[in-house]
Amino acid sequence: MTSEWNAAEYEVLSAPMTGWGANLIGRVLENRPLRGDESAIDAGCGTGRVTEMLLERLPGGTVLAVDASGAMVEAATRRFAGDKRVRVERVDLLQLEVEEPVDLILSTATFHWIKDHESLFGRLAQALKPGGRLVAQCGGAGNISRVTRATEEVMGEERFRNRFEGWEDTKEYADPETTRARLEDAGFGEIQTWLHEEPTKFGSVSELARYLKTVVLRLHLERLPEADQQPFAEAVAARVAAVEDPPVMDYVRLNILAVRGSEQ
Ligand SMILES: C[S@@+](CC[C@H](N)C(=O)[O-])C[C@H]1O[C@@H](n2cnc3c(N)ncnc32)[C@H](O)[C@@H]1O
């Protein structure tokens, strides 16, 4: 299981991810529309904002919304209480197993939090019917390199250095070619993978620091005493703002479309 999220803060701050999710659903599902009665999984559903948009296209369908975070699962469970189409479960995607394979897996802003994409794609292939579609977007090669550089510099500062001994980054910002090969190995065909940039502007250093604490620096802050968490996030945000002010997160998204083949 991955570490915890602050679901209430994520709900407030996740406008960028929600917007990218809306664009992905709009673009991809408009090209090849759904019938509306499909079964789907939202893999890494968070608080359920993107799941909600998928449900608009599935009036007669079902969605299994899964996430590894207990706080996210609680928030999504509250959001979909009373909607018989939705089941929310706490599941690590690397352990995903379903009784009935589904027609569609949607995933947004999640895969880069999982290091082992080979195993991940194997699990997803098993959860899809032959001919079932994978539609996903996550951080890709070069994602937030400006923020990563700023974070490494702050981790190296005298006041924080000893807290990060043995630190290893567990995120996977994969490139389209590697991802294509991994998908083929997992039994997918009709593969399309590509990167696009989503530079995202924040109003001020403190606005960016709040966002970084909830999303990007979660795992770093777990290493720090509470009194150091805000100064750490602010120091990273200030270094990002030193490059460009108001600060910009240099997001790069990896888009993934694929269809499960019939041979497994
Ligand atoms: C940035 S949030 C994205 C949530 C939502 N899809 C969205 O676009 O707003 C990333 C989510 O991935 C989940 N996640 C990370 N690793 C996971 C894993 N191994 N299995 C399941 N969920 C995972 C986290 O708990 C978190 O809710």
mmCIF file of C-alpha atoms and ligand atoms in Angstrom:
data_model
loop_
_atom_site.group_PDB
_atom_site.id
_atom_site.type_symbol
_atom_site.label_atom_id
_atom_site.label_comp_id
_atom_site.label_asym_id
_atom_site.label_seq_id
_atom_site.Cartn_x
_atom_site.Cartn_y
_atom_site.Cartn_z
ATOM 1 C CA MET A 1 0.000 0.000 0.000
ATOM 2 C CA THR A 2 1.126 3.563 -0.659
ATOM 3 C CA SER A 3 1.186 6.195 2.069
ATOM 4 C CA GLU A 4 -1.796 8.310 3.037
ATOM 5 C CA TRP A 5 -3.297 11.379 1.379
ATOM 6 C CA ASN A 6 -5.138 14.357 2.848
ATOM 7 C CA ALA A 7 -8.379 13.757 0.948
ATOM 8 C CA ALA A 8 -10.092 16.982 2.083
ATOM 9 C CA GLU A 9 -7.167 19.125 0.858
ATOM 10 C CA TYR A 10 -6.925 17.113 -2.359
ATOM 11 C CA GLU A 11 -10.605 17.722 -3.064
ATOM 12 C CA VAL A 12 -10.005 21.487 -2.787
ATOM 13 C CA LEU A 13 -6.691 21.598 -4.673
ATOM 14 C CA SER A 14 -7.158 19.042 -7.447
ATOM 15 C CA ALA A 15 -8.560 21.380 -10.122
ATOM 16 C CA PRO A 16 -5.577 20.735 -12.443
ATOM 17 C CA MET A 17 -6.018 16.940 -12.326
ATOM 18 C CA THR A 18 -9.795 17.232 -12.653
ATOM 19 C CA GLY A 19 -9.375 19.444 -15.731
ATOM 20 C CA TRP A 20 -6.931 17.020 -17.367
ATOM 21 C CA GLY A 21 -9.281 14.129 -16.557
ATOM 22 C CA ALA A 22 -12.195 15.987 -18.163
ATOM 23 C CA ASN A 23 -10.134 16.646 -21.310
ATOM 24 C CA LEU A 24 -9.020 13.027 -21.537
ATOM 25 C CA ILE A 25 -12.543 11.670 -21.138
ATOM 26 C CA GLY A 26 -13.913 14.253 -23.581
ATOM 27 C CA ARG A 27 -11.307 13.683 -26.280
ATOM 28 C CA VAL A 28 -10.952 9.928 -26.095
ATOM 29 C CA LEU A 29 -14.507 8.902 -25.398
ATOM 30 C CA GLU A 30 -15.867 11.312 -28.007
ATOM 31 C CA ASN A 31 -13.677 9.669 -30.666
ATOM 32 C CA ARG A 32 -14.961 6.225 -29.718
ATOM 33 C CA PRO A 33 -18.151 6.829 -27.720
ATOM 34 C CA LEU A 34 -19.348 4.457 -25.036
ATOM 35 C CA ARG A 35 -22.744 2.734 -25.374
ATOM 36 C CA GLY A 36 -23.500 3.783 -21.818
ATOM 37 C CA ASP A 37 -24.000 0.342 -20.290
ATOM 38 C CA GLU A 38 -20.346 -0.696 -19.969
ATOM 39 C CA SER A 39 -18.596 -1.926 -16.852
ATOM 40 C CA ALA A 40 -15.563 0.169 -15.864
ATOM 41 C CA ILE A 41 -12.837 0.536 -13.265
ATOM 42 C CA ASP A 42 -11.445 3.890 -12.170
ATOM 43 C CA ALA A 43 -7.908 2.882 -11.159
ATOM 44 C CA GLY A 44 -6.745 5.329 -8.471
ATOM 45 C CA CYS A 45 -10.043 7.184 -8.087
ATOM 46 C CA GLY A 46 -8.952 9.654 -5.383
ATOM 47 C CA THR A 47 -11.971 11.495 -3.993
ATOM 48 C CA GLY A 48 -13.986 10.583 -7.116
ATOM 49 C CA ARG A 49 -14.137 13.859 -9.056
ATOM 50 C CA VAL A 50 -13.015 12.238 -12.328
ATOM 51 C CA THR A 51 -15.053 9.102 -11.592
ATOM 52 C CA GLU A 52 -18.099 11.374 -11.480
ATOM 53 C CA MET A 53 -17.411 12.550 -15.041
ATOM 54 C CA LEU A 54 -17.028 8.971 -16.251
ATOM 55 C CA LEU A 55 -20.380 8.117 -14.654
ATOM 56 C CA GLU A 56 -22.089 10.825 -16.718
ATOM 57 C CA ARG A 57 -21.253 8.672 -19.750
ATOM 58 C CA LEU A 58 -22.416 5.440 -18.129
ATOM 59 C CA PRO A 59 -26.100 5.954 -17.253
ATOM 60 C CA GLY A 60 -26.709 2.195 -17.446
ATOM 61 C CA GLY A 61 -23.200 1.010 -16.572
ATOM 62 C CA THR A 62 -21.188 0.237 -13.466
ATOM 63 C CA VAL A 63 -17.938 1.594 -12.031
ATOM 64 C CA LEU A 64 -15.602 -0.075 -9.574
ATOM 65 C CA ALA A 65 -13.639 2.833 -8.089
ATOM 66 C CA VAL A 66 -10.436 1.660 -6.419
ATOM 67 C CA ASP A 67 -7.720 3.466 -4.511
ATOM 68 C CA ALA A 68 -4.967 2.464 -2.095
ATOM 69 C CA SER A 69 -5.578 5.356 0.300
ATOM 70 C CA GLY A 70 -8.099 4.826 3.097
ATOM 71 C CA ALA A 71 -8.834 8.573 3.266
ATOM 72 C CA MET A 72 -9.481 8.763 -0.489
ATOM 73 C CA VAL A 73 -11.711 5.680 -0.366
ATOM 74 C CA GLU A 74 -13.737 7.188 2.497
ATOM 75 C CA ALA A 75 -14.215 10.429 0.540
ATOM 76 C CA ALA A 76 -15.220 8.601 -2.655
ATOM 77 C CA THR A 77 -17.578 6.326 -0.695
ATOM 78 C CA ARG A 78 -19.328 9.407 0.715
ATOM 79 C CA ARG A 79 -19.496 10.995 -2.739
ATOM 80 C CA PHE A 80 -21.211 7.990 -4.334
ATOM 81 C CA ALA A 81 -23.433 6.922 -1.417
ATOM 82 C CA GLY A 82 -26.782 5.902 -2.886
ATOM 83 C CA ASP A 83 -25.505 5.513 -6.476
ATOM 84 C CA LYS A 84 -26.093 1.835 -7.196
ATOM 85 C CA ARG A 85 -23.804 1.930 -10.236
ATOM 86 C CA VAL A 86 -20.703 2.520 -8.103
ATOM 87 C CA ARG A 87 -18.689 0.294 -5.775
ATOM 88 C CA VAL A 88 -15.682 1.843 -4.003
ATOM 89 C CA GLU A 89 -12.909 -0.410 -2.700
ATOM 90 C CA ARG A 90 -9.549 0.062 -1.038
ATOM 91 C CA VAL A 91 -7.183 -1.834 -3.304
ATOM 92 C CA ASP A 92 -3.506 -1.539 -4.203
ATOM 93 C CA LEU A 93 -3.496 -1.692 -8.018
ATOM 94 C CA LEU A 94 -0.510 -4.041 -7.861
ATOM 95 C CA GLN A 95 -2.857 -6.518 -6.120
ATOM 96 C CA LEU A 96 -5.926 -5.821 -8.265
ATOM 97 C CA GLU A 97 -8.096 -8.879 -8.928
ATOM 98 C CA VAL A 98 -11.670 -8.802 -10.177
ATOM 99 C CA GLU A 99 -14.331 -11.515 -10.336
ATOM 100 C CA GLU A 100 -15.700 -10.187 -13.640
ATOM 101 C CA PRO A 101 -13.348 -8.528 -16.139
ATOM 102 C CA VAL A 102 -14.594 -5.112 -17.296
ATOM 103 C CA ASP A 103 -15.017 -3.252 -20.609
ATOM 104 C CA LEU A 104 -12.982 -0.175 -19.686
ATOM 105 C CA ILE A 105 -10.264 0.919 -17.277
ATOM 106 C CA LEU A 106 -9.833 4.663 -16.790
ATOM 107 C CA SER A 107 -6.970 6.040 -14.736
ATOM 108 C CA THR A 108 -5.855 9.629 -14.186
ATOM 109 C CA ALA A 109 -2.859 11.077 -12.334
ATOM 110 C CA THR A 110 -2.059 7.747 -10.685
ATOM 111 C CA PHE A 111 0.346 5.428 -12.565
ATOM 112 C CA HIS A 112 3.465 7.543 -11.847
ATOM 113 C CA TRP A 113 2.968 6.844 -8.126
ATOM 114 C CA ILE A 114 3.573 3.152 -8.890
ATOM 115 C CA LYS A 115 7.162 2.165 -9.671
ATOM 116 C CA ASP A 116 6.544 -1.256 -11.220
ATOM 117 C CA HIS A 117 4.661 -0.553 -14.461
ATOM 118 C CA GLU A 118 5.300 -4.069 -15.812
ATOM 119 C CA SER A 119 3.337 -5.637 -12.938
ATOM 120 C CA LEU A 120 0.748 -2.837 -13.022
ATOM 121 C CA PHE A 121 -0.058 -3.355 -16.713
ATOM 122 C CA GLY A 122 -0.210 -7.143 -16.165
ATOM 123 C CA ARG A 123 -2.823 -6.635 -13.422
ATOM 124 C CA LEU A 124 -4.832 -4.216 -15.572
ATOM 125 C CA ALA A 125 -4.800 -6.595 -18.551
ATOM 126 C CA GLN A 126 -6.185 -9.372 -16.334
ATOM 127 C CA ALA A 127 -8.981 -7.068 -15.156
ATOM 128 C CA LEU A 128 -10.121 -6.278 -18.725
ATOM 129 C CA LYS A 129 -12.245 -8.389 -21.067
ATOM 130 C CA PRO A 130 -10.574 -9.286 -24.371
ATOM 131 C CA GLY A 131 -11.171 -6.163 -26.469
ATOM 132 C CA GLY A 132 -11.523 -4.040 -23.315
ATOM 133 C CA ARG A 133 -9.966 -0.573 -23.379
ATOM 134 C CA LEU A 134 -7.379 1.088 -21.181
ATOM 135 C CA VAL A 135 -7.569 4.908 -21.160
ATOM 136 C CA ALA A 136 -5.016 6.514 -18.859
ATOM 137 C CA GLN A 137 -2.976 9.596 -18.183
ATOM 138 C CA CYS A 138 -0.200 10.097 -15.649
ATOM 139 C CA GLY A 139 3.051 11.975 -15.170
ATOM 140 C CA GLY A 140 5.480 11.170 -17.993
ATOM 141 C CA ALA A 141 9.152 11.653 -18.898
ATOM 142 C CA GLY A 142 10.341 15.112 -17.841
ATOM 143 C CA ASN A 143 7.345 15.713 -15.560
ATOM 144 C CA ILE A 144 7.815 18.623 -13.101
ATOM 145 C CA SER A 145 11.601 18.574 -13.573
ATOM 146 C CA ARG A 146 11.752 22.170 -12.314
ATOM 147 C CA VAL A 147 10.020 21.147 -9.079
ATOM 148 C CA THR A 148 12.156 18.012 -8.708
ATOM 149 C CA ARG A 149 15.341 20.072 -9.053
ATOM 150 C CA ALA A 150 14.096 22.600 -6.473
ATOM 151 C CA THR A 151 13.153 19.763 -4.095
ATOM 152 C CA GLU A 152 16.584 18.141 -4.393
ATOM 153 C CA GLU A 153 18.259 21.457 -3.655
ATOM 154 C CA VAL A 154 16.163 21.989 -0.516
ATOM 155 C CA MET A 155 16.734 18.383 0.618
ATOM 156 C CA GLY A 156 20.457 19.132 0.409
ATOM 157 C CA GLU A 157 20.229 22.196 2.657
ATOM 158 C CA GLU A 158 22.047 21.853 5.989
ATOM 159 C CA ARG A 159 18.800 22.103 8.031
ATOM 160 C CA PHE A 160 17.113 19.175 6.197
ATOM 161 C CA ARG A 161 19.964 17.016 4.887
ATOM 162 C CA ASN A 162 20.090 14.398 7.652
ATOM 163 C CA ARG A 163 16.341 13.687 7.297
ATOM 164 C CA PHE A 164 16.803 12.425 3.738
ATOM 165 C CA GLU A 165 19.613 9.941 4.181
ATOM 166 C CA GLY A 166 18.950 6.893 1.984
ATOM 167 C CA TRP A 167 16.091 8.700 0.176
ATOM 168 C CA GLU A 168 14.992 7.020 -3.044
ATOM 169 C CA ASP A 169 12.398 8.524 -5.338
ATOM 170 C CA THR A 170 9.701 5.939 -5.927
ATOM 171 C CA LYS A 171 7.893 7.707 -8.761
ATOM 172 C CA GLU A 172 7.974 6.503 -12.346
ATOM 173 C CA TYR A 173 7.804 9.159 -15.055
ATOM 174 C CA ALA A 174 7.959 6.831 -18.050
ATOM 175 C CA ASP A 175 8.474 7.719 -21.698
ATOM 176 C CA PRO A 176 6.055 6.707 -24.480
ATOM 177 C CA GLU A 177 8.370 4.118 -26.087
ATOM 178 C CA THR A 178 9.099 2.234 -22.845
ATOM 179 C CA THR A 179 5.408 2.329 -21.978
ATOM 180 C CA ARG A 180 4.427 0.943 -25.385
ATOM 181 C CA ALA A 181 6.860 -1.983 -24.941
ATOM 182 C CA ARG A 182 5.554 -2.687 -21.428
ATOM 183 C CA LEU A 183 1.951 -2.653 -22.663
ATOM 184 C CA GLU A 184 2.797 -5.057 -25.512
ATOM 185 C CA ASP A 185 4.470 -7.417 -23.022
ATOM 186 C CA ALA A 186 1.319 -7.296 -20.869
ATOM 187 C CA GLY A 187 -0.848 -8.367 -23.843
ATOM 188 C CA PHE A 188 -2.204 -5.034 -25.079
ATOM 189 C CA GLY A 189 -2.614 -4.021 -28.737
ATOM 190 C CA GLU A 190 -3.835 -0.921 -30.645
ATOM 191 C CA ILE A 191 -1.447 1.045 -28.425
ATOM 192 C CA GLN A 192 -1.075 4.811 -28.557
ATOM 193 C CA THR A 193 1.244 6.565 -26.111
ATOM 194 C CA TRP A 194 2.278 10.206 -26.222
ATOM 195 C CA LEU A 195 3.395 13.085 -24.029
ATOM 196 C CA HIS A 196 1.940 16.559 -23.776
ATOM 197 C CA GLU A 197 2.851 19.536 -21.601
ATOM 198 C CA GLU A 198 0.500 21.081 -19.035
ATOM 199 C CA PRO A 199 2.329 24.071 -17.507
ATOM 200 C CA THR A 200 0.247 25.075 -14.483
ATOM 201 C CA LYS A 201 0.485 28.526 -12.935
ATOM 202 C CA PHE A 202 -0.016 29.274 -9.222
ATOM 203 C CA GLY A 203 -0.960 32.674 -7.791
ATOM 204 C CA SER A 204 1.835 32.902 -5.216
ATOM 205 C CA VAL A 205 4.570 31.005 -3.396
ATOM 206 C CA SER A 206 2.215 30.207 -0.491
ATOM 207 C CA GLU A 207 -0.477 28.893 -2.856
ATOM 208 C CA LEU A 208 2.095 26.636 -4.518
ATOM 209 C CA ALA A 209 3.481 25.522 -1.125
ATOM 210 C CA ARG A 210 -0.007 24.414 -0.005
ATOM 211 C CA TYR A 211 -0.448 22.433 -3.218
ATOM 212 C CA LEU A 212 3.007 20.853 -3.004
ATOM 213 C CA LYS A 213 2.373 19.716 0.590
ATOM 214 C CA THR A 214 -0.768 17.823 -0.411
ATOM 215 C CA VAL A 215 0.331 16.373 -3.730
ATOM 216 C CA VAL A 216 3.995 16.339 -4.743
ATOM 217 C CA LEU A 217 5.874 16.514 -1.427
ATOM 218 C CA ARG A 218 3.670 14.144 0.602
ATOM 219 C CA LEU A 219 6.359 11.501 0.965
ATOM 220 C CA HIS A 220 9.103 14.036 1.703
ATOM 221 C CA LEU A 221 7.082 15.610 4.499
ATOM 222 C CA GLU A 222 6.600 12.222 6.155
ATOM 223 C CA ARG A 223 10.323 12.322 6.893
ATOM 224 C CA LEU A 224 10.137 15.680 8.652
ATOM 225 C CA PRO A 225 8.865 16.773 12.080
ATOM 226 C CA GLU A 226 5.687 18.817 11.783
ATOM 227 C CA ALA A 227 7.462 22.097 12.551
ATOM 228 C CA ASP A 228 9.719 21.622 9.497
ATOM 229 C CA GLN A 229 7.030 20.659 6.995
ATOM 230 C CA GLN A 230 5.759 24.138 6.095
ATOM 231 C CA PRO A 231 9.274 25.664 5.864
ATOM 232 C CA PHE A 232 10.341 22.777 3.592
ATOM 233 C CA ALA A 233 7.353 23.218 1.251
ATOM 234 C CA GLU A 234 7.811 26.998 1.194
ATOM 235 C CA ALA A 235 11.516 26.666 0.402
ATOM 236 C CA VAL A 236 10.734 24.408 -2.571
ATOM 237 C CA ALA A 237 7.985 26.751 -3.782
ATOM 238 C CA ALA A 238 10.315 29.773 -3.463
ATOM 239 C CA ARG A 239 12.945 28.047 -5.614
ATOM 240 C CA VAL A 240 10.321 27.249 -8.257
ATOM 241 C CA ALA A 241 9.227 30.908 -8.168
ATOM 242 C CA ALA A 242 12.860 31.984 -8.586
ATOM 243 C CA VAL A 243 12.746 30.425 -12.078
ATOM 244 C CA GLU A 244 9.456 32.099 -13.012
ATOM 245 C CA ASP A 245 7.153 34.254 -10.877
ATOM 246 C CA PRO A 246 4.211 33.683 -10.449
ATOM 247 C CA PRO A 247 5.413 30.075 -10.090
ATOM 248 C CA VAL A 248 4.675 27.477 -12.753
ATOM 249 C CA MET A 249 4.612 23.691 -12.310
ATOM 250 C CA ASP A 250 6.096 22.197 -15.488
ATOM 251 C CA TYR A 251 3.751 19.226 -15.754
ATOM 252 C CA VAL A 252 4.244 16.690 -18.578
ATOM 253 C CA ARG A 253 1.497 14.104 -19.008
ATOM 254 C CA LEU A 254 1.872 10.622 -20.483
ATOM 255 C CA ASN A 255 -1.291 9.535 -22.329
ATOM 256 C CA ILE A 256 -2.019 5.851 -22.776
ATOM 257 C CA LEU A 257 -4.661 4.233 -24.999
ATOM 258 C CA ALA A 258 -4.613 0.465 -25.482
ATOM 259 C CA VAL A 259 -6.887 -2.519 -26.061
ATOM 260 C CA ARG A 260 -6.513 -5.884 -24.365
ATOM 261 C CA GLY A 261 -5.809 -8.572 -26.935
ATOM 262 C CA SER A 262 -7.605 -11.922 -26.913
ATOM 263 C CA GLU A 263 -4.408 -13.943 -26.299
ATOM 264 C CA GLN A 264 -3.298 -13.823 -22.643
HETATM 265 C C1 LIG B 1 -3.158 12.439 -7.707
HETATM 266 S S1 LIG B 1 -4.332 11.292 -7.113
HETATM 267 C C2 LIG B 1 -5.404 11.103 -8.539
HETATM 268 C C3 LIG B 1 -6.831 10.881 -8.157
HETATM 269 C C4 LIG B 1 -7.845 11.019 -9.300
HETATM 270 N N1 LIG B 1 -7.691 9.964 -10.272
HETATM 271 C C5 LIG B 1 -7.708 12.368 -9.978
HETATM 272 O O1 LIG B 1 -7.351 12.418 -11.167
HETATM 273 O O2 LIG B 1 -7.937 13.387 -9.312
HETATM 274 C C6 LIG B 1 -3.415 9.764 -7.159
HETATM 275 C C7 LIG B 1 -4.186 8.631 -6.517
HETATM 276 O O3 LIG B 1 -3.512 7.408 -6.812
HETATM 277 C C8 LIG B 1 -3.677 6.574 -5.694
HETATM 278 N N2 LIG B 1 -2.662 5.522 -5.755
HETATM 279 C C9 LIG B 1 -1.320 5.660 -5.731
HETATM 280 N N3 LIG B 1 -0.729 4.453 -5.773
HETATM 281 C C10 LIG B 1 -1.720 3.528 -5.826
HETATM 282 C C11 LIG B 1 -1.753 2.113 -5.879
HETATM 283 N N4 LIG B 1 -0.627 1.385 -5.859
HETATM 284 N N5 LIG B 1 -2.955 1.501 -5.920
HETATM 285 C C12 LIG B 1 -4.108 2.232 -5.921
HETATM 286 N N6 LIG B 1 -4.143 3.572 -5.864
HETATM 287 C C13 LIG B 1 -2.962 4.213 -5.812
HETATM 288 C C14 LIG B 1 -3.491 7.514 -4.514
HETATM 289 O O4 LIG B 1 -3.959 6.965 -3.306
HETATM 290 C C15 LIG B 1 -4.253 8.740 -4.998
HETATM 291 O O5 LIG B 1 -5.588 8.738 -4.586
#
